[in-house]
Coordinates of C-alpha atoms in Angstrom, one line a residue:
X1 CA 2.1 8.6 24.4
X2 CA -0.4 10.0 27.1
X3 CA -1.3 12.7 24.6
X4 CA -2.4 10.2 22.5
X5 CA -4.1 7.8 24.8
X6 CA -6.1 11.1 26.2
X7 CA -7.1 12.0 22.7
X8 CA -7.9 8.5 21.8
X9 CA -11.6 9.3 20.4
X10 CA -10.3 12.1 18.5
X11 CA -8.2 10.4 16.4
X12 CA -11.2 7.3 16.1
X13 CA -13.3 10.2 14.6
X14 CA -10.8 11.3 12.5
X15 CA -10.1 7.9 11.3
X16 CA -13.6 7.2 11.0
X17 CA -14.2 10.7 9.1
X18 CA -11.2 9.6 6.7
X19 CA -13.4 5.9 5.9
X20 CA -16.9 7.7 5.1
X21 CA -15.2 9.6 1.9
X22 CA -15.1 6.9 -0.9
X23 CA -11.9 6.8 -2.3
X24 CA -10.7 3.6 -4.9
X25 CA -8.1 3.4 -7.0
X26 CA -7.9 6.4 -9.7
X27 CA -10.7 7.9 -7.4
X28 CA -9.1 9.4 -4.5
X29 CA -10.2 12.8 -5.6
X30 CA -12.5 13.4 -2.7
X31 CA -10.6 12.8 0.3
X32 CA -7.4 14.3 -1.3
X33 CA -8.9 17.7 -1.3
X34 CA -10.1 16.6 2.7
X35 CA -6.7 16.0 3.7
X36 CA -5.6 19.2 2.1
X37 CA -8.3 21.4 3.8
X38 CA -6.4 20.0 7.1
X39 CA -3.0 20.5 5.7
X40 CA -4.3 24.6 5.3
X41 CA -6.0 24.3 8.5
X42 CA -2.8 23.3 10.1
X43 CA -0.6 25.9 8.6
X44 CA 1.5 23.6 6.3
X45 CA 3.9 25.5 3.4
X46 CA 3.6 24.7 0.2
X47 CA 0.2 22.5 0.3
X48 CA -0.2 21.2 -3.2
X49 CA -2.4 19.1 -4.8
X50 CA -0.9 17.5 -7.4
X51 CA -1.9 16.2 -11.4
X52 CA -2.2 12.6 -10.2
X53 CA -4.1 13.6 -6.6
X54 CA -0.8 13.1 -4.5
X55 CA -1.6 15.6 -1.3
X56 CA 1.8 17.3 -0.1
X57 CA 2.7 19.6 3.3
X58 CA 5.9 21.3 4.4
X59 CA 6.8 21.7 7.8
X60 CA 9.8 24.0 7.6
X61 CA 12.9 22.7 9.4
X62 CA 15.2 25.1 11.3
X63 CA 18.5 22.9 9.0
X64 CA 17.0 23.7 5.5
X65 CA 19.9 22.5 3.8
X66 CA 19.3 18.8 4.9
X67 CA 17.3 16.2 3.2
X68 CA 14.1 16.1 4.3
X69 CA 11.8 13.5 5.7
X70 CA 9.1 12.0 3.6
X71 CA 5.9 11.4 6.1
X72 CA 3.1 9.2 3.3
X73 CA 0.3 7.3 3.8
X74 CA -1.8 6.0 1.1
X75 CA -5.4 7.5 0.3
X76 CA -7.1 5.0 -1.9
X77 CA -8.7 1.3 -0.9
X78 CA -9.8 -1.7 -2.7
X79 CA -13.5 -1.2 -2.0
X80 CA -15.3 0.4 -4.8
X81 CA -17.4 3.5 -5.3
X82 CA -20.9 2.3 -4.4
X83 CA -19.3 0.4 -1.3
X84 CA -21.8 0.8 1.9
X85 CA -19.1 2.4 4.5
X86 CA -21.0 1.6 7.5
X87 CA -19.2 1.0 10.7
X88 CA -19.7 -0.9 13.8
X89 CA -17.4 -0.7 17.2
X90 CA -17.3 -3.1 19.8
X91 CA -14.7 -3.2 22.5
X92 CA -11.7 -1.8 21.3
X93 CA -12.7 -2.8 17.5
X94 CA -14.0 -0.5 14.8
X95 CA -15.0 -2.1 11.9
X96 CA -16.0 -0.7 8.3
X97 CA -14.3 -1.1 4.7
X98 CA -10.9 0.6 4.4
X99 CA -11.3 1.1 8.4
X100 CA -7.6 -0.2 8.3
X101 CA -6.4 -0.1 5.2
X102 CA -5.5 3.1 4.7
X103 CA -8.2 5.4 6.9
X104 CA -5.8 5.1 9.8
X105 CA -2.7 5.3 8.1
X106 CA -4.4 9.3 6.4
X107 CA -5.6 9.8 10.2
X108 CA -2.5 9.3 11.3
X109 CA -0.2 11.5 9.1
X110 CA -3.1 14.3 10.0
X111 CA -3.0 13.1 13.9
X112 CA 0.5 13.6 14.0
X113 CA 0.8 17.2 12.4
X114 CA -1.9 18.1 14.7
X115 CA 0.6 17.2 18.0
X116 CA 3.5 18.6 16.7
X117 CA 1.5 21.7 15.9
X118 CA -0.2 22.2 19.1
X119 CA 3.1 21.4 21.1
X120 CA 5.0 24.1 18.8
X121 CA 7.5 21.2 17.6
X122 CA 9.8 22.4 15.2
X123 CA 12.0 19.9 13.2
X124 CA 15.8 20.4 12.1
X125 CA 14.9 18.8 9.0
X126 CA 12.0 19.5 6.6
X127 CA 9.2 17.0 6.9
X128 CA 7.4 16.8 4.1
X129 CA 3.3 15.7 5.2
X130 CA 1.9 13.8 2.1
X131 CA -1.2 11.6 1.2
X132 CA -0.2 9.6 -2.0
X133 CA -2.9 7.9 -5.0
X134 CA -2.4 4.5 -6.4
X135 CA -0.8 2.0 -4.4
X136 CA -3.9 -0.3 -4.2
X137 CA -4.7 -2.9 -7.7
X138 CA -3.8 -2.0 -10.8
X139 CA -2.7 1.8 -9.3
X140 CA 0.7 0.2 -9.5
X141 CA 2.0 2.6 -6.5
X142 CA 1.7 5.9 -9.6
X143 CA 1.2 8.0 -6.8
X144 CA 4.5 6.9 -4.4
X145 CA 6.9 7.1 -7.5
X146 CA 5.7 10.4 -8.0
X147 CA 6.7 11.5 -4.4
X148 CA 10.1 9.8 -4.8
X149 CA 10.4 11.4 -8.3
X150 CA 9.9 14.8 -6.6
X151 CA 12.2 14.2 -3.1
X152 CA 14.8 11.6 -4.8
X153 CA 17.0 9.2 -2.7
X154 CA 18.6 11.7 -0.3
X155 CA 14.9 12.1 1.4
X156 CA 14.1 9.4 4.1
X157 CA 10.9 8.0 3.5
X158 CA 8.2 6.4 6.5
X159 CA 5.5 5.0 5.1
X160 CA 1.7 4.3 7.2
X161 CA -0.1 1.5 6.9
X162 CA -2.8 1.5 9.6
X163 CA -2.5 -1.9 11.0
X164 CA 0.6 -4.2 11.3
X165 CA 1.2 -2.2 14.5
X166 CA 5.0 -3.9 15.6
X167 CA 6.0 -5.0 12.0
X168 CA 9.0 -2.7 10.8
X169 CA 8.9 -3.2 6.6
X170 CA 12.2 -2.5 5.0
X171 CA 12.4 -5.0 2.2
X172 CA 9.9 -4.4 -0.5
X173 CA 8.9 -8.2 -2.7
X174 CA 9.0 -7.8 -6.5
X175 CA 5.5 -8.0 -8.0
X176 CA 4.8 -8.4 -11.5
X177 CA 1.1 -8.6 -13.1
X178 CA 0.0 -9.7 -16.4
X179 CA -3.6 -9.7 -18.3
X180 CA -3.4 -13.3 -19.8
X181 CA -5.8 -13.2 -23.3
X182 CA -6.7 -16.0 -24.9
X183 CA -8.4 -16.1 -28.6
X184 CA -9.9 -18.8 -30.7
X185 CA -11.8 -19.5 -33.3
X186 CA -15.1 -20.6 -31.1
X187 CA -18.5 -21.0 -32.4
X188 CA -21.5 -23.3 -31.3
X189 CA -21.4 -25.6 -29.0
X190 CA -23.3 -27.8 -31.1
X191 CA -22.7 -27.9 -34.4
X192 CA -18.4 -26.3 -33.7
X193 CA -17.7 -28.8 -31.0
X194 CA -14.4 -29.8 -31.3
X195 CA -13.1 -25.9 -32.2
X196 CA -10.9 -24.6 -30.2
X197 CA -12.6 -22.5 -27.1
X198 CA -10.5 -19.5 -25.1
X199 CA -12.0 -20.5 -22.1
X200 CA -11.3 -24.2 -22.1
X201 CA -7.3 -23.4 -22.8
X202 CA -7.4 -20.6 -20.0
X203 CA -8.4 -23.3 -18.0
X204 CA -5.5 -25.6 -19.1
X205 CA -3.2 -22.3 -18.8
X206 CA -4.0 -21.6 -15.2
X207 CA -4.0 -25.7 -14.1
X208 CA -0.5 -26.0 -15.9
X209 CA 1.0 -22.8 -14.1
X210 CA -0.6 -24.2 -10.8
X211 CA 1.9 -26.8 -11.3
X212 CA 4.8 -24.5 -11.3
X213 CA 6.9 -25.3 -7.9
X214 CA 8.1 -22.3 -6.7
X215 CA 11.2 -21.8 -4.1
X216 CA 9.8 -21.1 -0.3
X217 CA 13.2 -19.2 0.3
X218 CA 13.2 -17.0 -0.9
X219 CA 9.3 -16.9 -0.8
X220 CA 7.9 -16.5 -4.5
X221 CA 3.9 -17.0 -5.1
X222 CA 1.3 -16.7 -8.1
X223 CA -1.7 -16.5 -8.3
X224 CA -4.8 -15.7 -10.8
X225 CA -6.8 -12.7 -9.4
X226 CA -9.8 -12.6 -12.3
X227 CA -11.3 -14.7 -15.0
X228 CA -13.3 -13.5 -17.6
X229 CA -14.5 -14.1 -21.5
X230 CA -17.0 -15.9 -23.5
X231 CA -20.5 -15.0 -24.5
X232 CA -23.4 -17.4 -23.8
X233 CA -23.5 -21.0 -22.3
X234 CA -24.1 -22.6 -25.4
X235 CA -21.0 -20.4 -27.2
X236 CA -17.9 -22.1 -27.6
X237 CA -15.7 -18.7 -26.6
X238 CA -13.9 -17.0 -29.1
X239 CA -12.1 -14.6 -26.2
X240 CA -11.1 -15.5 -22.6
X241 CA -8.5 -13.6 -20.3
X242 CA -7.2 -13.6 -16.6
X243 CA -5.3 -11.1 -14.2
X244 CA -2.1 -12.9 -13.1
X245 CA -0.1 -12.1 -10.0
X246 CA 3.6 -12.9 -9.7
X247 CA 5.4 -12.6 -6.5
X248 CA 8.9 -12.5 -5.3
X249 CA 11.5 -11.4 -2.2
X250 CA 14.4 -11.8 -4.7
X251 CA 14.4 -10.5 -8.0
X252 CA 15.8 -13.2 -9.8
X253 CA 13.5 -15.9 -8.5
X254 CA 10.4 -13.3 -9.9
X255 CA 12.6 -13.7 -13.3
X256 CA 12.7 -17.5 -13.4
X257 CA 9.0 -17.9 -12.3
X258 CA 7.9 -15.2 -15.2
X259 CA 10.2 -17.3 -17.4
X260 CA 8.0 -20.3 -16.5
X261 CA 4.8 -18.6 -17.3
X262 CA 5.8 -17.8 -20.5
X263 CA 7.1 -21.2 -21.5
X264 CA 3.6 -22.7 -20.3
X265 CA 2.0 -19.7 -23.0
X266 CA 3.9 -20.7 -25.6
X267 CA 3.1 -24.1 -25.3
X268 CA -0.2 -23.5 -25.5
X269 CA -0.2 -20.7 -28.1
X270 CA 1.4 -23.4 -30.6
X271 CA -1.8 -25.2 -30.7
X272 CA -4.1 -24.5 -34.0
X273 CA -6.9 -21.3 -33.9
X274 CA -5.3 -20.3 -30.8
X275 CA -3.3 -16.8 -30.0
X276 CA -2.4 -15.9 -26.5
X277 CA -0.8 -12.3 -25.7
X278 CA 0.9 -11.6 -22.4
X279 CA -0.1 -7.9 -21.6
X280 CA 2.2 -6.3 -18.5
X281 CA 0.0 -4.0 -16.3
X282 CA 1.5 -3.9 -13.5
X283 CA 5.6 -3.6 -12.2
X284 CA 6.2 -3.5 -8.4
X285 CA 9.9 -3.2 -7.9
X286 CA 11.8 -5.5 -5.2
X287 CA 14.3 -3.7 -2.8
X288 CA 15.6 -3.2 0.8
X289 CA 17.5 -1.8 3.2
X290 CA 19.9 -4.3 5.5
X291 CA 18.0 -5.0 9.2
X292 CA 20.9 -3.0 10.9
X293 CA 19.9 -0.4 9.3
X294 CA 19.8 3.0 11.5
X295 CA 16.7 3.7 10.2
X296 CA 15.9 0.1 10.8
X297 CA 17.6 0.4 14.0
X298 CA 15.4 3.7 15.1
X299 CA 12.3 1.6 14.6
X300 CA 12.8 -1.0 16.5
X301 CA 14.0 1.7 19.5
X302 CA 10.5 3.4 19.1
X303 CA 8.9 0.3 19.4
X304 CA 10.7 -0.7 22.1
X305 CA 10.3 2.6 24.0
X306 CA 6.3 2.3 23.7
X307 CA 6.6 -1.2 25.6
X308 CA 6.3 -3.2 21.7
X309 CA 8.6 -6.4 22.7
X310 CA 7.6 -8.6 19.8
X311 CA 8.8 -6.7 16.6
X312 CA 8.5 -8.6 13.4
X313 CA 10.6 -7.2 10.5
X314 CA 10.1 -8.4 7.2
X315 CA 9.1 -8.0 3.4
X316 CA 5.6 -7.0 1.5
X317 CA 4.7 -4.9 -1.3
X318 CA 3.9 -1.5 0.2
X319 CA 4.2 2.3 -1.3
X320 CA 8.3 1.9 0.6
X321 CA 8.8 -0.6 -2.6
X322 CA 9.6 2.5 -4.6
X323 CA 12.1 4.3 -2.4
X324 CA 13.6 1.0 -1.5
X325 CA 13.6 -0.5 -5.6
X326 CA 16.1 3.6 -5.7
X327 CA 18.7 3.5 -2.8
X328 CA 16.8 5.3 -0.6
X329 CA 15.9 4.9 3.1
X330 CA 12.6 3.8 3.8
X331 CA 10.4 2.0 6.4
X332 CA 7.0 0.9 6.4
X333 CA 5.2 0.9 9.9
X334 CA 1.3 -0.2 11.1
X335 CA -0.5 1.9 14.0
X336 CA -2.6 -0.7 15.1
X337 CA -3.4 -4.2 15.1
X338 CA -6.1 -5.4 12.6
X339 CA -8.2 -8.1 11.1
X340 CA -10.0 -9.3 8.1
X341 CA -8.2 -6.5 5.9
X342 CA -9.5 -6.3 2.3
X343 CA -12.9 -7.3 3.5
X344 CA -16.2 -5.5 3.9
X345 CA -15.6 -6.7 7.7
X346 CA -12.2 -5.5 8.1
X347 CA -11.4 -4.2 11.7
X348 CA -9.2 -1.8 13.7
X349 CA -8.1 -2.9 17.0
X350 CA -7.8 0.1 18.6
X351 CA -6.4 -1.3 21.7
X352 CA -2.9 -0.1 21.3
X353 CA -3.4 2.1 19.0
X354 CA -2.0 5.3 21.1
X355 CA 0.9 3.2 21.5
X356 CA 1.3 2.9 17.7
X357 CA 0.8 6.7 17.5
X358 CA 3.9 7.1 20.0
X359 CA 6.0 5.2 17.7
X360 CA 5.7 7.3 14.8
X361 CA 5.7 10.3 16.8
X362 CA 9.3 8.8 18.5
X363 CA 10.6 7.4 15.2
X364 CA 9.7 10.9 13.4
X365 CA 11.6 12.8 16.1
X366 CA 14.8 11.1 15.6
X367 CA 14.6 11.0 12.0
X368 CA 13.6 14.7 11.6
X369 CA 15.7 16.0 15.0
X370 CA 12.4 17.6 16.7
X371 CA 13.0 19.8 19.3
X372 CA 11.0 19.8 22.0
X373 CA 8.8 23.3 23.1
X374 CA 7.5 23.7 26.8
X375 CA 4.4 21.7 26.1
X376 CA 5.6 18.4 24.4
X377 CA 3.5 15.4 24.8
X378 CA 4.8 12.8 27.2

């Protein structure tokens, strides 16, 4: 952990370095090929870049015949092209758009390689270095099924997510999203009034699935992202859609809430000059591994070892979704602690951040069996 702490600024600038590349969904293009000029740099086998923009890096382990470990961290954010990536540090935070959310987690993958590098740490186990596309919006996590496509289930998967330093993810919530459109026959507002308006049942859509009670265990939520359609203010709409988000921890409360959607659509749809299609564009996967899991267990050990006494473990939606959703053994863990995440404010609390880089360095050793050379870090 001292290596860390002593090369704090080091791996701020590299985090930092990560942030000023642009990079949203489907446009990760750029700071793929940056994280592959430090996979070359860093004498990685095999660096490929793949169809999709995945990044991958072997580090040859001395057991060949074992299944490797999957190191991945995700390369796009939400924040779109034109985004000003300014950022601004005071005290131990360092704000800037996608400062957190996923800058740190590609500095760290890169951060980590460079240690085990410089210390001349070999692993019994492959460990596969990778920087995924797609797990932000609509890029449905493309890029992390790719990466479990290409290792299957016998690979061990840790995912980095740069804050959420002390939470230990190994349950992955089912998420299903729908494009909700709505057409009518519209016309003016004058002289049609009384015809039947997209915009005006979208409205009645969303209030009626507002009224939906869902369960709080296990926790299930919904919620409409984006609302668009009609033409002019004095247009009764002819075409009106929205992006729905469906949430679940348990796969068959995601099923009866879907269920209840489409009841509330066809209810609607049965009304005259009306036609409402449900459109699926996105398909998260629910899955898990059991708390006592070693892998689990390992975790929480790392965390404990860096002085982390409050450990939360839990569910989201994260790239680990996709090797969870399979059988396989996967964790998603933060670096650092974090605010305002997803907004043009959002901040890195750096503060134990070298702490959080000790974790992943403890958690990969066990996982990958690193032996240690003359000059490992403390």
């Amino acid at each position: 952990m001292n290596e860390f702490h002593e090369r704090l600024e080091d791996g701020l600038a590299l985090a930092r370095e990560i942030q000023q590349i642009p990079a949203p969904t489907f446009c990760e293009i750029e700071r793929a090929r940056r994280v592959r000029e430090y996979f070359d740099r860093l004498d990685l086998r095999d660096v490929e870049l793949d169809d999709l923009g995945n990044v991958y890096g072997r580090m040859i382990g001395s057991h060949r015949s074992r299944p490797p470990l999957v190191l991945s961290a995700h390369l796009d954010t939400v924040f779109p092209m034109e985004t000003d990536l300014s950022t601004r540090r005071s005290g131990t935070r360092l704000a800037g758009p996608g400062m957190v959310d996923n800058s740190m987690g590609v500095a760290g993958v890169i951060w980590l390689l460079e240690v085990l590098v410089r210390h001349g740490l070999r692993p019994a186990r492959d460990i596969w270095f990778v920087a995924n596309v797609g797990e932000e919006g609509l890029g449905d996590l493309n890029g992390m099924r790719a990466v479990v496509d290409r290792f299957q289930t016998e690979a061990t998967y840790i995912i980095l997510e740069g804050g959420s330093f002390g939470h230990v993810i190994h349950r992955g919530i089912g998420v299903r999203r729908f494009r909700v459109t709505i057409k009518a026959s519209g016309g003016h507002s004058w002289a049609d009034f009384g015809h039947a308006s997209a915009i005006h049942t979208l409205g009645h859509v969303i209030a009626a699935i507002d009224q939906i009670a869902v369960p709080i265990q296990p926790k299930t939520t919904y919620n409409v992202g984006v609302v668009e359609g009609g033409t002019s203010i004095n247009s009764i709409a002819e075409s009106a859609s929205c992006l729905l988000d469906l949430r679940s921890e348990k796969e068959e409360a995601l099923q009866t809430l879907m269920e209840q959607v489409k009841e509330i659509l066809q209810r609607f749809s049965q009304k005259r000059q009306v036609k409402i299609t449900l459109e699926k564009i996105g398909d998260r996967p629910a899955g898990g591994i059991p708390a006592d899991h070693p892998l689990v267990m390992d975790a929480r050990e790392a965390l404990h070892a860096v002085g982390r006494r409050k450990i939360e473990f839990g569910a989201s939606s994260t790239d680990a979704n996709i090797p969870l959703s399979r059988g396989a053994a996967a964790v998603c863990i933060g670096l650092a602690e974090s605010g305002n995440v997803h907004r043009l404010n959002e901040y890195l609390d750096f503060a134990h951040l070298s702490r959080g880089m000790g974790q992943l360095l403890l958690l990969a050793a066990k996982t990958a069996g690193l032996a240690a050379g003359e000059n490992a870090p403390d």
